XYZ file of C-alpha atoms in Angstrom:
661
model
C 32.634 18.604 -7.781
C 29.367 19.647 -6.116
C 26.202 18.542 -7.855
C 22.814 20.238 -7.869
C 21.020 18.294 -5.147
C 22.219 20.136 -2.054
C 19.233 22.489 -2.060
C 16.616 19.852 -2.893
C 13.689 19.480 -0.496
C 13.882 15.704 -0.741
C 16.022 13.966 1.917
C 16.690 11.243 -0.652
C 18.132 13.692 -3.138
C 20.140 15.355 -0.396
C 21.667 11.964 0.420
C 23.293 12.159 -3.029
C 24.375 15.791 -2.835
C 28.009 14.863 -2.186
C 28.284 12.205 -4.869
C 30.895 12.900 -7.546
C 28.098 12.277 -10.064
C 26.913 15.460 -11.770
C 23.309 14.874 -10.723
C 20.360 16.945 -11.905
C 16.849 16.980 -10.579
C 14.188 16.196 -13.167
C 13.706 19.500 -14.942
C 13.301 21.044 -18.404
C 16.917 22.245 -18.127
C 18.222 18.693 -17.680
C 16.230 17.416 -20.639
C 17.400 20.332 -22.780
C 21.015 19.628 -21.835
C 20.629 16.051 -23.035
C 19.304 17.308 -26.361
C 22.080 19.867 -26.684
C 24.845 17.385 -25.884
C 23.106 14.574 -27.782
C 23.570 12.280 -24.793
C 21.271 9.664 -23.293
C 19.732 10.335 -19.905
C 20.583 8.099 -16.966
C 17.520 8.226 -14.726
C 17.987 6.852 -11.202
C 14.861 6.562 -9.053
C 14.683 5.621 -5.365
C 13.622 6.875 -1.947
C 15.267 7.772 1.327
C 14.440 4.638 3.324
C 15.429 2.232 0.526
C 18.194 -0.110 1.716
C 19.407 -1.180 -1.733
C 19.365 2.420 -2.905
C 21.931 3.127 -0.192
C 23.969 0.100 -1.222
C 24.117 1.090 -4.886
C 24.927 4.674 -3.957
C 27.873 3.562 -1.848
C 29.146 1.041 -4.374
C 28.696 3.046 -7.562
C 27.598 6.656 -7.182
C 30.274 7.405 -4.585
C 32.970 5.780 -6.725
C 35.007 8.455 -8.575
C 35.755 6.298 -11.615
C 32.135 5.231 -12.086
C 30.937 8.791 -11.581
C 33.453 10.124 -14.113
C 32.174 7.718 -16.749
C 28.572 8.687 -15.997
C 29.443 12.382 -16.246
C 31.259 11.941 -19.564
C 28.607 9.887 -21.334
C 25.203 10.658 -19.786
C 23.050 13.419 -18.388
C 22.334 12.043 -14.919
C 18.961 12.679 -13.268
C 18.059 11.611 -9.748
C 14.356 11.327 -8.780
C 12.687 10.698 -5.428
C 9.800 8.393 -6.308
C 7.840 9.679 -3.323
C 7.991 13.256 -4.616
C 7.368 12.331 -8.253
C 5.138 9.252 -8.380
C 4.135 10.249 -11.909
C 7.694 9.885 -13.212
C 8.154 6.718 -11.208
C 4.926 5.236 -12.603
C 5.865 5.857 -16.236
C 9.350 4.414 -16.013
C 8.378 1.582 -13.668
C 5.958 0.392 -16.331
C 8.833 0.511 -18.791
C 11.101 -1.396 -16.402
C 8.504 -4.081 -15.826
C 7.841 -4.364 -19.553
C 11.532 -4.763 -20.380
C 12.624 -6.952 -17.459
C 9.478 -8.627 -16.146
C 9.958 -7.114 -12.706
C 10.461 -3.802 -10.958
C 11.769 -2.252 -7.786
C 14.096 0.329 -6.383
C 16.686 1.564 -7.038
C 15.369 1.806 -10.578
C 17.806 2.622 -13.362
C 16.467 3.674 -16.771
C 18.358 4.945 -19.793
C 16.360 7.363 -21.912
C 16.712 9.199 -25.177
C 16.963 12.988 -24.810
C 13.215 13.014 -25.506
C 12.658 10.918 -22.380
C 11.856 7.669 -24.204
C 13.298 4.613 -22.388
C 15.435 2.060 -24.203
C 16.999 0.233 -21.260
C 15.844 -0.422 -17.690
C 16.846 -2.362 -14.610
C 16.998 -2.119 -10.839
C 20.073 -2.690 -8.677
C 23.379 -3.312 -10.465
C 26.451 -4.455 -8.503
C 29.917 -2.914 -8.856
C 31.248 -6.191 -10.279
C 29.531 -9.106 -12.058
C 27.499 -11.279 -9.672
C 25.294 -14.294 -10.271
C 24.729 -13.497 -13.901
C 24.155 -9.772 -13.343
C 26.691 -7.547 -15.116
C 28.614 -4.863 -13.298
C 27.114 -1.374 -13.395
C 30.130 -0.069 -15.307
C 29.744 -2.821 -17.907
C 26.115 -1.807 -18.392
C 27.073 1.844 -18.765
C 29.785 1.135 -21.307
C 27.548 -1.086 -23.420
C 24.773 1.503 -23.427
C 27.100 4.403 -24.251
C 28.568 2.422 -27.144
C 25.110 1.481 -28.397
C 24.059 5.134 -28.341
C 27.144 6.134 -30.334
C 27.515 3.216 -32.733
C 24.060 1.624 -33.071
C 21.691 4.536 -32.730
C 19.106 3.060 -35.091
C 18.771 -0.036 -32.884
C 18.388 2.116 -29.805
C 15.655 4.220 -31.385
C 13.820 1.098 -32.535
C 13.830 -0.282 -28.993
C 12.616 3.021 -27.550
C 9.755 3.201 -30.053
C 8.693 -0.347 -29.176
C 8.699 0.500 -25.472
C 6.731 3.674 -26.099
C 4.152 1.721 -28.083
C 3.698 -0.496 -25.032
C 3.416 2.481 -22.693
C 0.879 4.138 -24.952
C -1.400 1.110 -24.636
C -3.647 2.219 -21.822
C -5.677 -0.058 -19.586
C -9.125 -0.679 -21.040
C -11.332 1.831 -19.228
C -14.514 -0.034 -20.033
C -16.280 -1.916 -17.273
C -19.455 -1.779 -15.335
C -20.401 -1.858 -11.705
C -19.009 -4.644 -9.574
C -21.958 -6.832 -8.590
C -22.310 -8.963 -5.485
C -21.326 -12.054 -7.487
C -18.102 -10.319 -8.561
C -17.216 -9.556 -4.957
C -17.940 -13.128 -3.879
C -15.723 -14.369 -6.700
C -12.934 -12.029 -5.601
C -13.075 -13.541 -2.106
C -12.880 -17.021 -3.578
C -9.836 -16.031 -5.649
C -8.141 -14.504 -2.615
C -8.848 -17.646 -0.603
C -7.104 -19.756 -3.242
C -3.935 -17.710 -2.738
C -4.143 -17.683 1.061
C -1.247 -19.164 3.038
C -3.138 -21.155 5.680
C 0.030 -22.057 7.556
C 1.637 -18.612 7.778
C -1.152 -16.126 7.070
C -1.212 -13.668 4.219
C -1.341 -14.289 0.499
C 1.200 -15.889 -1.791
C 4.749 -16.716 -0.802
C 7.753 -14.609 0.153
C 8.353 -11.742 0.204
C 5.063 -10.819 1.850
C 3.721 -7.308 1.962
C 0.903 -6.305 4.317
C -2.307 -6.623 2.236
C -4.036 -3.729 3.986
C -6.597 -2.845 1.326
C -7.488 -6.468 0.644
C -8.082 -6.998 4.362
C -10.425 -4.006 4.480
C -12.366 -5.450 1.556
C -12.646 -8.801 3.314
C -13.886 -7.132 6.507
C -16.540 -5.295 4.532
C -17.501 -8.456 2.678
C -17.951 -10.248 5.997
C -20.050 -7.356 7.307
C -22.333 -7.501 4.259
C -22.605 -11.259 3.806
C -21.668 -12.814 7.142
C -19.008 -14.860 5.338
C -16.922 -16.629 7.977
C -14.295 -17.341 5.351
C -13.686 -13.636 4.782
C -13.288 -12.968 8.497
C -10.991 -15.968 8.904
C -8.680 -14.699 6.157
C -8.429 -11.381 7.989
C -7.920 -12.915 11.421
C -5.227 -15.321 10.243
C -3.297 -12.625 8.418
C -3.624 -9.923 11.065
C -2.623 -12.249 13.890
C 0.409 -13.542 11.971
C 1.632 -10.057 11.080
C 1.154 -8.670 14.580
C 2.935 -11.570 16.279
C 5.886 -11.789 13.929
C 9.100 -9.866 13.556
C 7.560 -7.450 11.073
C 5.737 -5.766 13.939
C 7.841 -3.896 16.498
C 6.978 -5.789 19.671
C 8.567 -3.136 21.891
C 7.080 0.161 20.744
C 4.665 -0.666 17.933
C 4.715 0.055 14.238
C 5.051 -2.232 11.232
C 8.032 -2.657 8.945
C 7.492 -2.443 5.214
C 7.384 -6.148 4.389
C 8.532 -9.604 5.447
C 11.370 -11.296 3.635
C 9.988 -14.729 4.556
C 6.591 -16.434 4.518
C 6.134 -16.364 8.277
C 6.460 -12.597 8.849
C 9.618 -13.371 10.870
C 12.293 -11.225 9.223
C 11.253 -7.823 7.919
C 12.782 -5.287 5.636
C 13.125 -2.917 8.561
C 12.123 0.429 7.089
C 8.875 1.722 8.593
C 6.632 3.594 6.204
C 3.890 6.024 7.150
C 1.516 4.636 4.543
C 1.780 1.060 5.864
C 1.213 2.032 9.477
C -1.679 4.342 8.664
C -3.493 1.697 6.646
C -2.768 -1.126 9.073
C -3.924 0.942 12.027
C -7.291 1.314 10.308
C -7.470 -2.374 9.354
C -6.772 -3.520 12.918
C -9.296 -0.976 14.216
C -11.960 -2.436 11.953
C -10.942 -6.015 12.814
C -11.336 -5.098 16.494
C -14.671 -3.455 15.728
C -15.975 -6.686 14.178
C -14.307 -9.254 16.412
C -13.458 -7.599 19.717
C -9.929 -9.035 19.456
C -7.707 -7.757 22.320
C -4.684 -8.201 20.045
C -6.268 -5.938 17.436
C -7.038 -3.263 20.025
C -3.481 -3.374 21.369
C -2.005 -3.028 17.889
C -4.210 -0.022 17.102
C -3.218 1.794 20.272
C 0.484 0.982 19.866
C 0.547 1.909 16.189
C -1.209 5.176 16.908
C 1.386 5.963 19.570
C 4.139 5.050 17.112
C 2.753 7.556 14.613
C 2.597 10.303 17.232
C 5.901 9.527 18.941
C 8.111 8.569 16.004
C 6.727 10.165 12.840
C 5.011 13.397 13.881
C 6.883 16.477 12.688
C 7.265 19.724 14.672
C 4.650 21.309 12.406
C 2.084 18.628 13.302
C 2.087 16.502 10.155
C 3.677 13.073 9.734
C 7.070 12.192 8.266
C 7.328 9.639 5.487
C 9.481 6.882 6.952
C 12.134 5.572 9.257
C 15.175 4.088 7.566
C 16.032 0.393 7.739
C 19.705 0.947 8.524
C 21.802 2.287 11.372
C 25.494 1.870 12.172
C 26.029 0.560 8.670
C 23.724 -2.459 8.936
C 20.079 -3.121 8.291
C 17.974 -3.745 11.389
C 20.725 -2.986 13.928
C 18.407 -0.826 16.021
C 15.800 -3.567 16.431
C 17.529 -6.947 16.838
C 18.984 -8.750 19.890
C 20.992 -11.851 20.691
C 20.738 -14.020 23.831
C 23.893 -12.581 25.397
C 22.497 -9.059 25.153
C 19.263 -10.140 26.818
C 21.160 -11.832 29.665
C 23.317 -8.762 30.286
C 20.373 -6.387 30.176
C 17.803 -8.420 32.088
C 19.729 -10.903 34.197
C 19.827 -14.642 33.712
C 16.249 -15.498 34.666
C 14.477 -12.664 32.883
C 16.912 -12.894 29.969
C 16.163 -16.586 29.407
C 12.420 -15.961 29.801
C 12.511 -13.071 27.316
C 14.583 -15.054 24.822
C 12.037 -17.849 24.802
C 9.071 -15.475 24.700
C 10.514 -13.356 21.878
C 12.082 -16.100 19.766
C 15.675 -14.948 20.299
C 17.920 -17.928 19.517
C 21.615 -18.735 19.618
C 22.029 -19.060 15.831
C 19.718 -16.078 15.328
C 16.693 -15.644 13.102
C 18.194 -12.675 11.227
C 21.870 -12.028 10.467
C 25.180 -12.155 12.348
C 23.637 -14.203 15.163
C 20.917 -11.671 15.908
C 17.172 -12.316 16.073
C 14.131 -10.253 15.359
C 11.649 -10.027 18.221
C 8.476 -12.062 17.837
C 5.599 -12.485 20.258
C 3.884 -15.613 19.034
C 1.779 -15.921 22.209
C 0.664 -13.531 24.908
C 3.046 -13.527 27.910
C 2.044 -15.733 30.820
C 2.991 -12.917 33.194
C 1.794 -9.535 31.933
C 3.489 -7.524 34.678
C 6.802 -9.242 34.071
C 6.500 -8.557 30.357
C 5.844 -4.876 30.917
C 8.915 -4.635 33.139
C 11.087 -6.502 30.633
C 9.750 -4.522 27.727
C 10.510 -1.223 29.463
C 14.108 -2.358 30.052
C 14.529 -3.391 26.415
C 13.032 -0.119 25.185
C 15.479 1.822 27.374
C 18.426 -0.243 26.125
C 17.364 0.200 22.514
C 17.026 3.948 22.993
C 20.785 4.121 23.627
C 21.491 2.691 20.165
C 21.933 4.730 16.998
C 18.434 5.459 15.740
C 17.524 4.925 12.099
C 17.357 8.124 10.084
C 13.956 9.666 9.518
C 12.712 10.937 6.177
C 11.055 14.166 7.330
C 9.364 14.797 4.021
C 5.596 15.167 4.420
C 3.639 13.433 1.649
C 0.079 14.675 1.275
C -1.646 11.401 0.401
C 0.110 9.393 3.114
C -0.793 12.025 5.698
C -4.355 11.709 4.475
C -4.295 7.995 5.254
C -2.910 8.689 8.735
C -5.488 11.375 9.451
C -8.383 9.079 8.535
C -7.072 6.299 10.775
C -6.301 8.526 13.753
C -9.566 10.453 13.605
C -11.679 7.300 13.669
C -9.556 5.473 16.252
C -9.529 8.503 18.508
C -13.295 8.364 18.897
C -13.760 4.595 18.914
C -11.001 3.912 21.452
C -11.430 7.119 23.463
C -7.936 8.340 22.593
C -8.364 12.120 22.319
C -4.662 12.550 21.475
C -5.261 10.609 18.272
C -8.159 12.813 17.233
C -6.282 16.003 18.069
C -3.279 14.813 16.052
C -5.526 14.060 13.069
C -7.018 17.552 13.126
C -3.595 19.179 13.510
C -2.169 17.252 10.558
C -5.172 18.165 8.434
C -4.569 21.831 9.237
C -0.943 21.465 8.071
C -2.119 19.980 4.778
C -4.524 22.855 4.282
C -2.233 25.658 5.442
C 1.010 24.456 3.823
C 0.187 22.098 0.970
C -2.901 23.955 -0.239
C -1.697 27.491 0.443
C -1.139 28.218 -3.256
C -1.470 25.279 -5.602
C -1.735 21.764 -4.177
C 1.823 20.603 -3.412
C 2.421 16.887 -2.987
C 5.196 17.280 -0.425
C 6.541 19.680 2.158
C 9.446 19.742 4.560
C 9.987 21.911 7.641
C 6.679 23.617 6.932
C 7.685 24.685 3.415
C 5.746 23.355 0.424
C 7.732 21.487 -2.206
C 7.816 22.244 -5.895
C 6.008 19.108 -7.050
C 2.316 19.213 -7.835
C -0.117 16.838 -6.152
C -1.316 13.848 -8.141
C -4.649 12.026 -8.079
C -3.851 9.906 -5.009
C -3.142 13.092 -3.027
C -6.487 14.599 -3.970
C -8.370 11.421 -3.083
C -6.688 10.524 0.207
C -6.617 14.106 1.475
C -10.258 14.695 0.539
C -11.237 11.539 2.449
C -9.151 12.730 5.396
C -10.949 16.074 5.374
C -14.263 14.198 5.470
C -12.973 12.222 8.461
C -12.081 15.450 10.251
C -15.507 16.876 9.437
C -16.997 13.743 10.974
C -15.199 14.096 14.315
C -15.195 17.897 14.663
C -18.528 18.924 13.191
C -16.815 21.847 11.455
C -18.371 22.384 8.014
C -15.227 24.022 6.620
C -13.771 20.535 6.114
C -16.558 19.605 3.743
C -15.868 22.738 1.698
C -12.180 21.814 1.565
C -12.934 18.240 0.497
C -15.306 19.415 -2.217
C -12.705 21.793 -3.610
C -10.314 18.892 -4.094
C -12.921 16.593 -5.586
C -14.206 19.254 -7.954
C -10.669 19.409 -9.324
C -10.617 15.620 -9.615
C -13.804 15.608 -11.667
C -12.806 18.580 -13.806
C -9.089 17.898 -14.411
C -8.315 14.209 -13.827
C -11.277 12.434 -15.416
C -10.694 10.416 -18.586
C -13.562 10.953 -21.050
C -13.275 7.239 -21.902
C -13.707 6.229 -18.261
C -11.907 6.483 -14.952
C -9.147 8.910 -14.076
C -5.641 9.807 -15.088
C -3.060 9.984 -12.325
C -2.031 13.517 -13.295
C -4.144 16.558 -14.056
C -4.662 17.870 -17.559
C -2.668 20.978 -16.623
C 0.280 19.092 -15.057
C 3.735 18.685 -16.593
C 3.513 16.503 -19.700
C 5.603 13.325 -19.610
C 6.199 10.914 -22.478
C 2.850 9.347 -21.569
C 0.140 10.484 -19.192
C 0.095 7.883 -16.403
C -3.097 6.032 -15.648
C -3.140 2.977 -13.426
C -6.108 1.876 -11.361
C -4.261 -0.967 -9.620
C -3.364 -0.627 -5.952
C 0.196 -1.194 -4.824
C 1.500 -0.595 -1.298
C -1.094 2.155 -0.910
C -4.282 3.042 -2.804
C -4.099 3.914 -6.450
C -5.165 7.392 -7.369
C -8.385 5.980 -8.783
C -9.369 3.980 -5.704
C -8.394 6.824 -3.360
C -10.563 9.229 -5.326
C -13.462 6.777 -5.430
C -13.631 6.483 -1.628
C -13.608 10.245 -1.169
C -16.202 10.771 -3.894
C -18.534 8.224 -2.326
C -18.195 9.852 1.090
C -18.895 13.364 -0.164
C -21.794 12.116 -2.278
C -23.248 10.559 0.873
C -22.972 13.849 2.780
C -24.150 16.181 0.017
C -26.474 14.037 -2.076
C -24.781 15.346 -5.225
C -25.094 12.847 -8.051
C -22.016 13.981 -9.944
C -19.740 12.781 -7.151
C -21.528 9.422 -7.016
C -21.386 9.074 -10.807
C -17.663 9.849 -10.850
C -17.071 7.253 -8.133
C -18.986 4.596 -10.041
C -17.035 5.422 -13.206
C -13.818 4.989 -11.263
C -14.925 1.592 -9.973
C -15.879 0.575 -13.497
C -12.456 1.525 -14.827
C -10.848 -0.854 -12.323
C -13.366 -3.668 -12.740
C -11.094 -5.801 -14.917
C -8.314 -5.633 -12.319
C -10.722 -6.269 -9.457
C -12.137 -9.410 -11.042
C -8.896 -10.670 -12.597
C -6.331 -9.816 -9.914
C -8.165 -8.880 -6.692
C -4.930 -8.673 -4.665
C -4.177 -5.504 -6.643
C -7.626 -3.949 -6.302
C -8.491 -4.274 -2.636
C -9.428 -0.629 -2.184
C -11.658 -0.641 -5.274
C -13.351 -3.804 -4.031
C -13.844 -2.164 -0.627
C -15.498 0.799 -2.377
C -17.744 -1.570 -4.323
C -18.892 -3.072 -1.016
C -19.805 0.447 0.125
C -21.812 1.013 -3.045
C -23.776 -2.197 -2.477
C -24.441 -1.142 1.129
C -25.533 2.371 0.201
C -23.327 3.468 1.896
C -25.211 4.355 5.056
C -25.239 8.057 5.996
C -25.349 8.727 9.737
C -25.880 12.199 11.196
C -25.308 12.411 14.947
C -26.875 15.660 16.144
C -26.206 17.313 19.483
C -23.517 19.045 21.485
C -20.192 17.307 22.033
C -20.904 16.031 25.520
C -24.340 14.619 24.840
C -23.615 13.103 21.428
C -20.410 11.278 22.445
C -21.923 7.841 23.092
C -24.042 7.938 19.954
C -21.051 9.119 17.928
C -18.914 6.241 19.169
C -21.694 3.767 18.485
C -22.185 5.152 14.978
C -18.504 4.734 14.179
C -18.802 1.233 15.593
C -21.269 0.251 12.876
C -19.755 -2.297 10.514
C -21.925 -1.469 7.503
C -19.433 -1.130 4.612
C -18.273 2.436 4.054
C -20.773 4.024 6.438
C -20.242 7.808 6.531
C -20.645 9.305 10.006
C -20.794 13.023 10.787
C -21.292 14.299 14.324
C -22.091 17.951 14.921
C -24.229 20.584 16.565
C -27.777 21.328 15.566
C -27.717 23.487 12.444
C -24.383 22.215 11.120
C -24.167 23.624 7.604
C -23.895 20.403 5.648
C -26.748 18.888 3.604
C -26.871 15.694 5.689
C -27.918 17.820 8.702
C -30.647 19.717 6.901
C -33.799 19.829 9.105
C -32.337 17.319 11.539
C -32.386 18.388 15.145
C -32.656 17.089 18.670
C -35.404 14.631 19.578
C -37.268 15.513 22.767
C -34.319 17.698 23.661
C -31.856 14.808 23.368
C -28.966 14.128 21.007
C -30.150 11.987 18.118
C -28.761 9.774 15.365
C -30.333 9.815 11.916
C -29.547 6.756 9.778
C -30.136 7.418 6.104
C -29.459 5.944 2.686
C -29.703 8.120 -0.386
C -30.942 10.874 1.924
C -33.965 8.737 2.837
C -33.864 8.440 6.617
C -35.173 5.971 9.129
C -36.729 6.968 12.413
C -34.226 8.985 14.481
C -32.971 7.362 17.668
C -31.592 8.756 20.909
C -29.936 5.695 22.443
C -27.106 3.385 21.486
C -29.410 0.375 21.618
C -31.853 2.175 19.389
C -29.115 2.941 16.874
C -28.006 -0.678 16.725
C -31.607 -1.813 16.361
C -32.466 0.586 13.546
C -29.377 -0.442 11.568
C -29.936 -4.141 12.191
C -33.565 -3.825 11.185
């Protein structure tokens, strides 16, 4: 029996279009059906690149008997968490409250009103290691709904009471002492042997690393820089980084960044590209520079869509196994490279007989720079060619607004700093797609094949895209990007703000869920609050408008308790707080493109936390450029704070001196 997912815009939903399960998308019609039939809702949430989502689909959702039971006893709703982060946020909180953990695939059972009374993640097709079979879970829940309805309703009300308890929005500005304390707390959780924070699994702490870089820039703290260097070096040299063509996998299964979960996400690579750029900017590390260039090329070569935006992810699996595209064994290296080069490559890349991964295969690591760079380039080219003949992982072509915003910001800045014009051009092109497709009518969170999706943008989309538009303004000198950023941020202030402090994750005119989500903690990418705060600070710096600055400071205050209590989950807020302490600096680089280029690059090379740099022609119609022209006929840089400017300079040395002074 066909289900209703065949025409969905989400690749994840389309993956389930041939299931015998009578799937619905989240919709008023599905909820009404549950009320009419008096059945509970089975809500299944995942995403296209999720390995265990594929496993559960194959084991359970493709099984006719399991599907028949689901169809007879539940109204079944499938949600792509990347399209509907609001739904995911609400029911992930419920899952974490009921089980103490969360993840995907996420399985929640709801009343017809959408109130959860059971939650879990992956369930196997038969009992394993204390986990019941999925069919056992379904039968118990169906019987409870029929025979013990009062108990079910009591549980759902208790869960709803928990969900209705919002995070305390009170909190003031984060002071310098708070930021120092956050560094000390992060240092206590640092893994000095392996890099990173905590134990396994290890996720790339991109936002925390940016905070630490800014803290070092403000205070000179060697500890902060050491935490960054140790973590960045370990990630870039391990198996989580693709040593052949660049790009980071989503996380490492082990402490040492050796074995990744192989899916490659746009949001990780965009954020890490920026972190390594800023590490290079502060340290001059050749490794950091190489990673930035390779990751930028990965974004352009592997994730760019025909329309000019960036796809969401590459899958972890191909040919029925995770990681098949990426791993090698010694025999393969010998056949491909010959005995001498094969043995050399095996030693260099950590490819062993027993294997470091599964089935005798090894991930590729590059724990030290090759002793023969030319030989490495020849070997790498041969391995890239051999890998290209393998079955490539599937690509999730869905374009997510906020994640494209992160990529645009990274590419725009790196394009200027590293003299990679392709990066800058790609950033501008992607920004045009967001404007022309996602903002053509209302603000759509996703698109595919140049067609906007049905789901409305949430707070993180507004924040990350507005910051991206500011980045494009900075590198193009086209004032239209400021207007576009302000339009988004005006909506943030008018429709997302919580009168009690901070921001909700959905607008006041968005679809109402059982609770209105509000979470200022960062996860794998910035929270809506921290994304909005960065954009608000940048636009306040360019326009001088207090309402943007006040909204940013309110957002920081709403996350203060998280930032001081659990800094690993508030890195982007802490980074914004560093910018507030530093001003942030406002830098206007005035002159035509050719003559301002060196000053522009030097301005972007400033390490002052959150410095906002705009380069443009004389008369650029943005407030930061008001009455600022050439100096003695030469391109000039104006360094300001709060629209109070220092003496303009016309040389790179002069710019460095005026900032240092």
